[in-house]
XYZ file of C-alpha atoms in Angstrom:
681
model
C -9.060 -12.286 -32.461
C -5.534 -12.305 -34.407
C -5.972 -16.028 -36.176
C -8.685 -13.968 -37.988
C -6.194 -11.263 -39.536
C -5.566 -11.692 -42.363
C -2.878 -9.581 -44.070
C -3.265 -7.302 -47.611
C -0.861 -10.573 -49.389
C -2.200 -14.479 -48.639
C 0.485 -16.597 -46.408
C 0.160 -19.075 -49.884
C 1.213 -16.206 -52.317
C 4.717 -15.931 -52.803
C 6.230 -12.791 -54.394
C 9.746 -11.333 -54.462
C 10.840 -10.084 -51.034
C 14.470 -10.130 -49.869
C 16.223 -9.073 -53.372
C 19.040 -6.873 -53.391
C 17.746 -4.362 -54.437
C 15.631 -3.846 -51.925
C 18.392 -4.236 -49.440
C 20.746 -1.545 -51.727
C 17.388 0.239 -51.544
C 16.775 0.171 -47.802
C 20.324 0.293 -47.059
C 21.100 3.747 -49.914
C 18.061 5.482 -47.107
C 19.115 4.079 -43.896
C 22.226 5.580 -44.749
C 20.061 9.290 -45.411
C 17.880 9.031 -43.289
C 20.561 8.015 -40.665
C 22.886 10.998 -40.856
C 20.133 13.110 -41.286
C 18.917 12.712 -38.062
C 22.477 11.929 -36.575
C 22.515 16.301 -36.760
C 18.585 16.599 -36.806
C 19.254 15.079 -32.785
C 23.004 16.713 -31.700
C 21.519 19.858 -32.671
C 17.811 19.918 -31.580
C 17.654 16.823 -29.135
C 14.977 15.702 -30.813
C 13.876 13.181 -33.574
C 11.080 12.255 -36.335
C 9.570 9.119 -37.493
C 11.688 7.799 -40.555
C 9.505 4.630 -41.331
C 6.703 6.787 -43.330
C 9.025 9.048 -45.115
C 11.186 6.503 -46.065
C 7.942 4.023 -47.854
C 6.939 6.961 -49.783
C 9.659 7.348 -51.589
C 10.053 3.227 -51.657
C 6.855 3.147 -53.696
C 6.988 6.227 -55.605
C 11.167 5.473 -56.486
C 9.856 2.240 -57.257
C 6.745 2.428 -58.895
C 8.739 4.552 -61.629
C 12.159 2.711 -61.464
C 12.373 -0.164 -59.823
C 9.419 -2.484 -60.143
C 9.066 -2.785 -56.388
C 6.379 -5.032 -55.244
C 5.247 -4.069 -51.540
C 6.923 -6.372 -50.446
C 10.190 -5.408 -51.301
C 8.429 -1.603 -50.693
C 7.927 -3.023 -47.163
C 12.055 -4.511 -46.389
C 13.487 -0.945 -48.104
C 11.675 0.786 -45.990
C 12.780 -1.834 -42.519
C 16.054 -1.430 -43.728
C 16.069 1.786 -44.234
C 14.126 2.925 -40.957
C 16.979 0.431 -39.214
C 19.212 4.223 -39.044
C 16.909 6.309 -37.496
C 16.732 4.456 -35.067
C 20.478 3.458 -33.802
C 20.741 6.655 -34.606
C 19.196 8.689 -32.422
C 20.709 5.945 -29.781
C 24.228 6.681 -30.525
C 23.545 10.876 -30.018
C 22.063 11.030 -27.552
C 23.899 8.852 -24.946
C 27.507 8.905 -26.374
C 28.692 12.505 -27.309
C 28.893 11.201 -23.513
C 32.191 10.374 -23.671
C 32.820 13.858 -24.289
C 32.274 16.079 -21.375
C 33.467 12.407 -18.580
C 35.456 13.669 -15.635
C 39.532 15.085 -16.845
C 38.891 14.173 -20.992
C 38.089 10.499 -19.935
C 35.896 9.293 -22.055
C 37.256 11.823 -25.097
C 39.511 8.767 -26.312
C 36.244 6.815 -27.037
C 35.078 8.523 -28.945
C 36.732 7.601 -32.068
C 35.018 5.898 -34.879
C 35.581 2.238 -33.834
C 34.460 2.857 -30.952
C 31.096 4.239 -31.691
C 30.918 1.958 -34.632
C 31.217 -0.812 -32.545
C 28.463 0.279 -30.306
C 26.035 1.437 -32.537
C 26.205 -1.779 -34.522
C 26.492 -3.959 -31.819
C 22.876 -2.175 -29.970
C 21.638 -2.354 -32.612
C 22.301 -5.838 -33.461
C 21.181 -6.371 -29.741
C 17.648 -4.630 -29.872
C 16.355 -6.638 -33.451
C 18.075 -9.891 -31.500
C 15.912 -9.882 -28.821
C 12.785 -8.654 -30.603
C 12.672 -12.445 -32.033
C 11.276 -14.274 -29.425
C 8.662 -11.602 -28.654
C 7.112 -10.986 -32.536
C 4.437 -13.499 -32.048
C 3.754 -12.946 -28.587
C 3.585 -8.549 -29.449
C 2.700 -8.401 -33.156
C 1.023 -11.642 -33.051
C -1.545 -12.554 -30.693
C -1.930 -8.933 -29.488
C -2.873 -7.471 -32.058
C -5.469 -6.289 -31.777
C -4.321 -4.409 -28.465
C -1.397 -2.606 -29.499
C -2.158 -0.474 -31.952
C 1.438 -0.131 -32.835
C 0.805 3.703 -33.629
C 3.676 4.068 -36.792
C 3.877 0.602 -38.021
C -0.138 0.705 -38.430
C 0.613 4.300 -40.411
C 3.357 2.457 -42.345
C 1.145 -0.799 -43.414
C -1.087 1.591 -44.536
C 0.778 3.572 -46.460
C 2.105 0.502 -48.020
C -1.180 -0.681 -49.294
C -2.120 3.222 -50.446
C 0.851 3.104 -52.603
C -0.218 -0.289 -53.929
C -3.488 0.290 -54.361
C -1.829 3.729 -56.903
C -2.290 7.327 -55.546
C 0.749 10.023 -56.905
C 0.397 11.027 -52.841
C 4.671 11.706 -52.591
C 4.523 14.385 -54.682
C 3.448 17.037 -52.240
C 7.067 15.711 -50.021
C 9.488 16.299 -53.161
C 8.357 18.719 -52.840
C 9.543 19.493 -49.559
C 12.556 18.270 -49.904
C 13.395 20.776 -52.942
C 12.332 23.772 -51.010
C 14.340 22.602 -48.283
C 16.878 22.166 -50.166
C 16.927 25.901 -52.026
C 16.160 27.367 -48.899
C 19.563 25.041 -46.878
C 21.899 26.357 -49.727
C 20.726 30.212 -49.525
C 21.232 29.437 -45.623
C 24.220 27.863 -45.312
C 26.262 28.134 -48.925
C 25.201 32.280 -50.521
C 24.588 32.726 -46.539
C 21.756 34.898 -47.683
C 19.371 34.292 -45.108
C 20.747 35.240 -41.717
C 20.938 31.049 -39.658
C 20.114 32.527 -36.368
C 18.663 36.248 -35.900
C 18.243 37.538 -32.613
C 18.689 40.259 -30.011
C 19.848 40.749 -26.793
C 19.224 43.455 -24.192
C 21.679 44.885 -21.771
C 23.301 43.471 -19.095
C 23.069 47.262 -18.220
C 19.483 47.880 -18.532
C 17.834 47.868 -15.309
C 14.475 46.453 -16.755
C 15.163 43.559 -18.174
C 19.321 42.237 -18.584
C 20.560 40.169 -21.085
C 17.161 39.018 -21.644
C 18.033 37.155 -25.584
C 15.943 36.048 -28.388
C 17.081 34.735 -31.355
C 15.675 31.633 -33.873
C 16.945 29.108 -35.950
C 14.811 29.905 -38.885
C 15.661 26.219 -40.828
C 13.281 23.949 -42.962
C 14.502 21.262 -41.240
C 13.549 22.594 -37.524
C 9.908 24.360 -39.211
C 9.041 20.956 -40.533
C 9.665 18.606 -36.514
C 7.305 21.706 -35.305
C 5.249 20.949 -37.979
C 4.900 17.672 -37.446
C 4.768 16.969 -33.613
C 2.473 19.407 -33.693
C 1.426 22.968 -31.350
C 0.663 20.899 -27.592
C 4.223 20.059 -27.438
C 6.155 22.059 -29.552
C 4.261 24.785 -26.689
C 4.986 23.140 -24.186
C 8.712 23.315 -25.877
C 9.326 27.161 -25.857
C 7.469 27.065 -23.169
C 10.230 25.430 -21.171
C 13.163 28.136 -23.524
C 10.750 31.187 -22.796
C 12.483 29.783 -18.753
C 15.451 29.676 -19.166
C 15.860 32.594 -21.413
C 13.979 35.407 -20.043
C 13.135 34.981 -16.780
C 16.210 32.592 -15.296
C 18.915 33.858 -17.539
C 17.257 37.812 -17.289
C 16.941 37.311 -13.406
C 20.258 35.221 -12.517
C 22.035 37.926 -14.168
C 20.812 40.309 -12.497
C 21.336 38.585 -8.805
C 24.780 36.547 -9.089
C 28.077 38.933 -9.411
C 30.611 38.604 -12.273
C 32.515 36.967 -10.672
C 30.484 34.704 -9.113
C 29.828 33.614 -12.469
C 33.268 32.884 -13.602
C 33.793 30.782 -10.646
C 31.700 28.916 -11.745
C 32.408 28.212 -15.077
C 35.884 27.122 -13.493
C 34.185 24.752 -11.916
C 32.429 23.729 -14.565
C 35.594 23.662 -17.145
C 34.462 26.207 -20.023
C 37.539 28.229 -17.928
C 40.940 27.968 -17.708
C 40.666 30.492 -14.502
C 39.026 33.807 -13.451
C 42.163 35.841 -13.707
C 42.139 33.938 -17.955
C 40.689 36.099 -20.473
C 37.499 34.113 -23.115
C 35.680 30.804 -21.861
C 31.921 29.978 -22.342
C 30.289 34.172 -22.956
C 33.641 35.726 -23.256
C 35.356 36.245 -19.582
C 36.635 39.570 -19.607
C 39.818 39.672 -15.705
C 40.857 42.805 -16.690
C 36.606 45.018 -16.357
C 35.480 41.584 -14.110
C 32.497 41.450 -16.955
C 31.393 38.654 -19.782
C 30.679 40.128 -23.357
C 27.971 37.228 -23.648
C 26.060 37.720 -20.338
C 23.647 35.502 -21.733
C 25.877 32.358 -23.022
C 27.700 32.804 -18.567
C 24.719 32.800 -17.082
C 23.703 29.574 -19.342
C 25.777 27.807 -19.387
C 27.403 27.892 -15.440
C 23.513 27.235 -13.731
C 20.105 26.876 -16.116
C 21.739 23.925 -18.759
C 22.704 22.034 -14.983
C 19.543 23.370 -13.688
C 17.879 21.659 -17.666
C 19.933 18.323 -16.602
C 17.969 17.938 -13.253
C 14.520 18.739 -15.363
C 15.739 16.470 -17.947
C 16.860 13.140 -15.830
C 13.412 13.967 -13.021
C 11.051 13.985 -16.570
C 13.202 11.080 -18.140
C 12.041 9.348 -14.482
C 8.588 10.125 -14.441
C 7.800 9.620 -17.565
C 9.651 5.900 -16.888
C 7.340 5.211 -13.180
C 3.765 6.646 -15.277
C 4.216 3.505 -17.481
C 5.139 0.926 -14.399
C 2.185 -0.847 -14.787
C 2.285 -1.325 -18.333
C 6.169 -2.077 -17.709
C 5.324 -4.549 -15.573
C 2.304 -6.432 -17.173
C 4.180 -5.471 -20.221
C 6.695 -7.914 -19.216
C 4.850 -10.575 -17.087
C 2.824 -10.715 -20.543
C 5.520 -10.836 -22.549
C 7.428 -14.192 -20.799
C 3.903 -15.235 -20.150
C 3.970 -16.128 -23.920
C 7.017 -17.634 -24.884
C 6.756 -19.946 -22.454
C 3.222 -21.437 -24.449
C 5.241 -20.419 -28.030
C 7.480 -22.253 -29.926
C 6.497 -21.900 -33.215
C 9.636 -19.662 -33.436
C 12.070 -21.172 -36.007
C 10.339 -23.529 -36.962
C 10.495 -22.380 -40.181
C 12.985 -25.303 -41.125
C 9.964 -27.269 -41.805
C 8.392 -26.209 -43.702
C 5.164 -26.612 -41.558
C 5.064 -22.925 -40.809
C 2.916 -20.108 -43.064
C 5.520 -17.698 -44.623
C 3.781 -14.777 -42.836
C 5.131 -16.589 -39.439
C 8.190 -17.680 -40.129
C 10.861 -16.226 -37.944
C 14.952 -16.849 -37.150
C 16.171 -19.839 -35.243
C 15.459 -18.537 -31.337
C 18.771 -20.050 -31.298
C 20.523 -17.181 -32.640
C 19.180 -14.641 -30.148
C 20.814 -17.257 -27.300
C 24.263 -17.703 -28.889
C 23.641 -14.812 -29.838
C 23.973 -13.149 -26.978
C 26.792 -14.763 -25.691
C 28.912 -13.476 -29.545
C 27.261 -10.756 -28.152
C 29.664 -10.456 -24.486
C 32.111 -12.259 -25.407
C 32.962 -10.105 -27.951
C 32.529 -6.364 -25.569
C 35.603 -8.151 -23.429
C 37.538 -8.702 -25.801
C 37.556 -5.818 -28.450
C 40.459 -3.183 -27.060
C 38.423 -0.188 -28.655
C 35.595 -0.295 -25.550
C 36.024 0.589 -22.204
C 37.516 -1.780 -19.233
C 41.505 -2.662 -17.717
C 40.431 -7.023 -17.662
C 38.610 -9.342 -19.349
C 36.729 -10.114 -15.949
C 35.546 -6.040 -16.325
C 34.327 -5.603 -19.214
C 33.029 -9.295 -19.249
C 30.829 -7.213 -16.561
C 28.745 -4.659 -17.935
C 28.462 -7.111 -21.298
C 25.972 -8.963 -18.748
C 25.228 -5.894 -17.057
C 24.531 -5.208 -20.912
C 22.812 -8.592 -21.975
C 20.407 -7.921 -19.274
C 19.025 -4.828 -18.726
C 18.285 -5.099 -22.605
C 16.456 -7.827 -22.435
C 14.312 -6.342 -19.978
C 14.398 -2.958 -21.890
C 13.822 -4.163 -24.970
C 10.290 -5.980 -24.046
C 9.272 -2.727 -22.153
C 9.503 -0.374 -25.539
C 8.364 -2.813 -27.295
C 5.332 -3.063 -24.702
C 4.614 0.875 -25.105
C 6.059 1.814 -28.229
C 2.689 -1.133 -29.528
C 0.818 1.411 -27.461
C 1.790 5.274 -27.710
C 3.262 5.161 -29.638
C 7.198 5.903 -31.224
C 7.277 8.489 -30.486
C 5.951 8.894 -26.800
C 8.627 6.351 -25.738
C 10.417 6.836 -22.720
C 13.598 5.453 -24.022
C 15.484 8.882 -21.946
C 13.916 7.813 -18.848
C 15.054 4.513 -19.368
C 18.495 5.177 -19.950
C 19.727 6.894 -16.879
C 17.894 4.585 -15.448
C 19.882 2.068 -16.704
C 22.747 3.969 -16.066
C 22.483 4.788 -12.076
C 22.062 0.847 -12.454
C 25.281 0.627 -12.762
C 27.244 2.776 -11.697
C 25.381 1.310 -8.241
C 26.244 -1.987 -9.359
C 29.630 -1.322 -10.026
C 29.442 0.807 -6.322
C 28.513 -2.737 -4.704
C 31.723 -4.076 -5.707
C 34.129 -1.055 -5.334
C 34.726 0.614 -7.931
C 34.326 4.154 -8.464
C 36.031 7.187 -8.920
C 36.321 8.631 -12.805
C 38.067 5.448 -14.297
C 34.557 3.439 -14.281
C 32.082 6.087 -15.894
C 33.242 5.380 -19.676
C 32.524 1.466 -18.338
C 28.875 2.940 -17.441
C 27.783 5.059 -20.058
C 28.796 2.688 -22.177
C 26.028 0.382 -20.554
C 23.751 2.868 -20.850
C 24.933 3.621 -24.216
C 24.075 0.374 -26.409
C 21.023 0.382 -23.784
C 19.338 3.480 -25.516
C 20.379 2.397 -29.387
C 19.533 -1.169 -28.373
C 16.110 0.596 -26.544
C 15.888 2.689 -29.688
C 15.548 0.444 -32.496
C 13.386 -2.286 -31.090
C 10.434 -0.055 -31.050
C 11.546 0.866 -33.516
C 11.982 -2.574 -34.913
C 8.185 -3.313 -33.473
C 6.329 -1.020 -35.781
C 8.722 -2.630 -38.768
C 7.069 -5.630 -38.093
C 3.474 -4.479 -37.363
C 3.792 -3.208 -40.395
C 5.184 -6.933 -41.883
C 1.930 -8.551 -40.707
C -0.666 -5.979 -41.872
C 0.909 -6.245 -45.628
C 1.351 -9.662 -45.192
C 5.633 -9.867 -44.944
C 7.694 -13.040 -44.167
C 8.814 -11.789 -40.440
C 12.266 -13.737 -41.108
C 13.204 -12.002 -43.916
C 12.739 -8.889 -42.185
C 14.660 -9.690 -39.147
C 17.432 -10.012 -41.514
C 17.450 -6.821 -43.065
C 16.618 -5.648 -39.902
C 20.387 -6.467 -39.583
C 21.356 -5.852 -42.568
C 20.921 -1.744 -41.729
C 22.045 -2.414 -38.491
C 25.481 -3.246 -39.953
C 25.129 -0.744 -42.522
C 23.724 2.172 -41.583
C 26.464 2.536 -37.825
C 29.117 2.604 -41.089
C 27.926 6.127 -42.217
C 26.685 7.302 -38.114
C 29.978 7.640 -37.268
C 31.328 9.234 -39.831
C 28.855 11.164 -39.744
C 29.536 12.347 -35.838
C 33.126 11.884 -36.567
C 32.291 14.524 -38.957
C 30.113 17.382 -37.461
C 32.748 17.065 -34.440
C 34.807 18.423 -35.946
C 34.768 22.700 -35.194
C 34.987 24.260 -39.271
C 36.591 27.770 -40.016
C 33.633 30.040 -38.908
C 33.466 27.986 -35.726
C 37.402 28.143 -35.051
C 36.907 31.710 -35.879
C 34.030 32.065 -32.643
C 36.401 30.434 -30.229
C 35.133 26.981 -30.392
C 38.611 24.981 -30.699
C 38.110 21.020 -29.563
C 34.653 19.207 -30.796
C 31.620 21.107 -31.736
C 29.451 18.694 -29.949
C 29.242 19.956 -26.688
C 28.618 23.654 -28.272
C 26.906 26.273 -28.805
C 26.386 24.590 -32.712
C 25.626 20.991 -31.998
C 24.181 21.138 -28.237
C 23.610 16.935 -27.926
C 21.133 17.891 -24.138
C 21.420 14.409 -22.992
C 24.747 13.422 -23.637
C 25.983 15.747 -21.268
C 23.548 14.513 -18.786
C 24.569 10.795 -18.765
C 27.860 12.130 -18.853
C 26.720 14.642 -15.880
C 25.202 11.868 -13.895
C 28.302 8.784 -14.808
C 30.468 11.570 -13.377
C 28.558 12.334 -10.663
C 27.503 9.110 -8.948
C 30.221 7.570 -9.212
C 32.842 10.130 -8.018
C 29.989 11.035 -5.683
C 30.406 14.601 -6.378
C 27.269 15.805 -8.641
C 25.858 19.735 -7.970
C 22.829 18.651 -6.068
C 21.291 22.450 -5.607
C 21.031 22.840 -9.796
C 19.931 19.605 -10.467
C 17.264 19.662 -7.451
C 15.988 23.289 -8.170
C 15.854 20.982 -11.981
C 14.126 17.790 -10.297
C 11.825 19.944 -8.802
C 10.352 22.157 -11.833
C 9.606 18.936 -13.182
C 7.540 18.076 -10.745
C 5.775 21.527 -10.816
C 5.057 20.428 -14.210
C 3.794 17.352 -13.740
C 1.568 18.345 -11.160
C 0.296 20.760 -13.375
C -0.744 17.956 -15.728
C 2.467 19.347 -18.300
C 4.945 16.664 -19.802
C 7.968 17.551 -17.514
C 10.056 15.712 -20.167
C 9.562 18.345 -22.772
C 9.290 20.972 -20.460
C 12.912 19.788 -19.195
C 13.843 19.634 -22.883
C 12.842 22.795 -23.814
C 15.424 24.781 -20.131
C 18.001 22.831 -21.004
C 18.454 23.982 -25.283
C 18.815 26.938 -26.348
C 16.276 29.189 -27.388
C 17.261 30.019 -30.529
C 16.277 25.330 -31.219
C 12.695 25.658 -29.402
C 11.133 28.839 -31.249
C 11.607 27.447 -34.966
C 10.255 24.363 -33.633
C 7.024 26.249 -31.589
C 6.424 28.174 -35.447
C 6.040 25.085 -37.123
C 3.837 23.331 -34.326
C 1.821 26.980 -34.907
C 0.504 26.892 -38.007
C -0.028 22.548 -38.099
C -2.691 24.157 -35.178
C -4.292 27.125 -37.432
C -4.391 24.497 -40.205
C -5.865 22.783 -37.489
C -7.950 24.910 -36.844
C -9.450 25.497 -40.250
C -9.991 22.009 -40.429
C -11.710 21.699 -36.723
C -14.359 24.970 -37.933
C -15.417 22.790 -41.882
C -16.047 19.616 -39.524
C -13.667 17.599 -41.690
C -12.283 14.708 -40.047
C -9.503 12.525 -40.361
C -8.204 9.680 -39.481
C -4.812 8.869 -38.218
C -3.428 7.050 -41.450
C -4.935 9.775 -43.831
C -3.498 12.724 -41.401
C -0.146 10.293 -41.647
C -0.733 11.152 -45.344
C -1.988 14.672 -45.736
C 0.172 17.230 -48.005
C 1.127 19.350 -44.013
C 3.108 16.293 -43.646
C 4.286 14.849 -46.324
C 5.444 18.431 -47.298
C 6.983 19.694 -44.011
C 8.202 15.192 -43.345
C 10.647 16.530 -47.151
C 11.108 19.701 -44.886
C 13.194 17.345 -42.732
C 14.808 15.547 -44.941
C 15.989 18.152 -47.401
C 17.014 20.445 -44.606
C 18.939 18.191 -41.792
C 20.031 16.233 -45.393
C 21.741 19.597 -46.590
C 23.177 20.399 -43.136
C 24.731 17.671 -43.303
C 26.079 17.986 -45.939
C 27.432 21.151 -46.527
C 28.503 20.592 -42.329
C 30.889 17.907 -44.831
C 32.096 20.308 -47.724
C 33.258 22.951 -44.658
C 35.323 19.770 -42.983
C 37.812 20.072 -45.356
C 39.920 22.566 -46.320
C 39.126 22.468 -49.719
C 36.217 23.229 -50.770
C 35.899 25.277 -46.959
C 37.709 28.369 -48.783
C 35.468 28.097 -51.957
C 32.087 28.061 -48.922
C 33.477 31.187 -47.411
C 34.893 32.755 -50.516
C 31.045 32.206 -51.986
C 29.607 33.520 -48.589
C 27.682 36.942 -48.651
C 26.945 38.075 -44.959
C 28.482 40.470 -44.953
C 28.371 41.936 -47.796
C 24.450 42.341 -46.926
C 24.481 43.060 -43.735
C 27.414 46.074 -44.896
C 24.064 47.227 -47.160
C 21.537 46.828 -44.870
C 23.060 46.504 -41.051
C 22.207 43.674 -38.678
C 19.332 44.927 -37.899
C 18.035 43.938 -41.635
C 20.291 41.088 -42.909
C 18.160 39.633 -39.929
C 14.273 41.103 -41.177
C 14.947 39.576 -44.797
C 16.050 36.599 -43.578
C 13.012 36.230 -40.674
C 11.069 37.582 -43.400
C 11.963 34.474 -46.052
C 11.601 31.957 -42.610
C 7.681 32.895 -42.742
C 7.013 32.802 -46.385
C 8.412 28.855 -45.679
C 5.911 29.204 -42.889
C 2.934 30.589 -44.918
C 4.202 27.735 -47.762
C 3.341 25.241 -46.023
C -0.200 26.347 -44.228
C -0.853 26.907 -48.133
C 0.492 23.138 -48.614
C -1.707 21.446 -45.546
C -4.268 23.075 -46.363
C -5.471 21.984 -49.954
């Protein structure tokens, strides 16, 4: 079937493709969307695909300013999408260095280590996909749809044929930037309106409803739809309106304080401050909901996320086995890769030489063994870490590519693969007699690199599918992915370090050392990875809470609900999941109205719908504006300027805090109304 497929640009046609302007533009988009993904993943624990937004913008800018061909536009989106994939893998794992035993991993949470691991993981994901392209993308073209890749290919073809569909995405981006300026610079719009009942309310103590009313959260909710958004907020409702009120009523304040001391969030029960603002004299907390959340509920959520990841992985085991067997079998029969130099292979079938995979893997192991910025006190130990990375990488890159081919990148169980890798690595360490906190950073390196590689492999597969549809040269796509991985990693590391630096406002609220791990940037997956590594290698996991979370995830699965989405919602603050749910609810209303009118859209038409494009603009504009403002706030000179134009206190003085919150909520509702109106056009 694949042999009969005719790409949009025929193999015998030679047009501009791997050009300097396409690589430079792709790198710029990789930097922008990579930084935006870091911001979004640290705050919400979620990401959205960047390929289609980059393709839409590339087509528009390319047509008007750069006169790019369809193949150049494909290289732009291929290079740029690497930034989003790698950023997701970095943020989901490497912040775990901050949460290892006795702060032993904090020394590795530096720019050079983050940069090295991001580049190595990104290269590994692309490297392992070189021999798999022909077997998965070409030979199984009819059986593996690669939804995002197919949609992106259709977008590129639609752009070549003409159309002005990108205008809506730019409207969304402009709206989000203006909104973010009012919210994060002038503070005319409240950032997190909230309401909490009193601890001594005899009916419902310490229940909190809050929402980070930002454009990026509304956009994410619209893109993921009402079903997933509803499951996410359901987990938040359980944590913040069920478990926290119940535990704050049942557990004495001194016991909560003792648990915080055990977890390292409070120096001692006689020391004031810490999470929840403990008062040892009055034996009470200034914020009971925050104290209970950190002491108990977050651990329950971590157990649920771990179980949800495993369950997702277990459900895909038949796919994993068949995909691995099929891919290896295809490789044995397939000797086409690397024959480009002979000139006998059509342009659309020219891959990089397969020797690059072999020598690249060896070089990766050697570099990991000798680079001083990576954890490990001997070359032999670091060599074992490198070997584990390559072994797990070869397996999970294959698995990741096959799974995203069937169900799309959004449903790729990367968390489950990373958890399995981390636990497998810890068990290997224990088997060779390596236990204790000194080996925690080494285990996290393996888990982190596999997470980055699996995420990038999923994105790479979608890009190669787009290229196959439009008639790209695979070798040029693979080279552009390597370039995109390296360039975007440079900025991803910088963004992570900038966002980790507490601003003056954060310091005033008690965040003094690291912003990552605080309420501002919870980094849920990174915290979970650290919890697992510490617990397994020290034989000291808080099992009573973790197991409660495990069986919570099992309960959700028995109810027919995707446990991983619910678990992430239970782990995150309700302030994150509630605005995402509102965006999903708007999508539900739009779909319902379309259904009443009996309007049927294909997946490609849905991707190019005005609602999706405007929501994409909201995500990109809000996240990029958030990154820029967070970076400006990190410098003393600009921080004081931002403080000078902050209107929150004056507005709260005029309207009261309640009125200030209501005004901000009204403007958020206005943004939702605009999204609804545009989506219905």
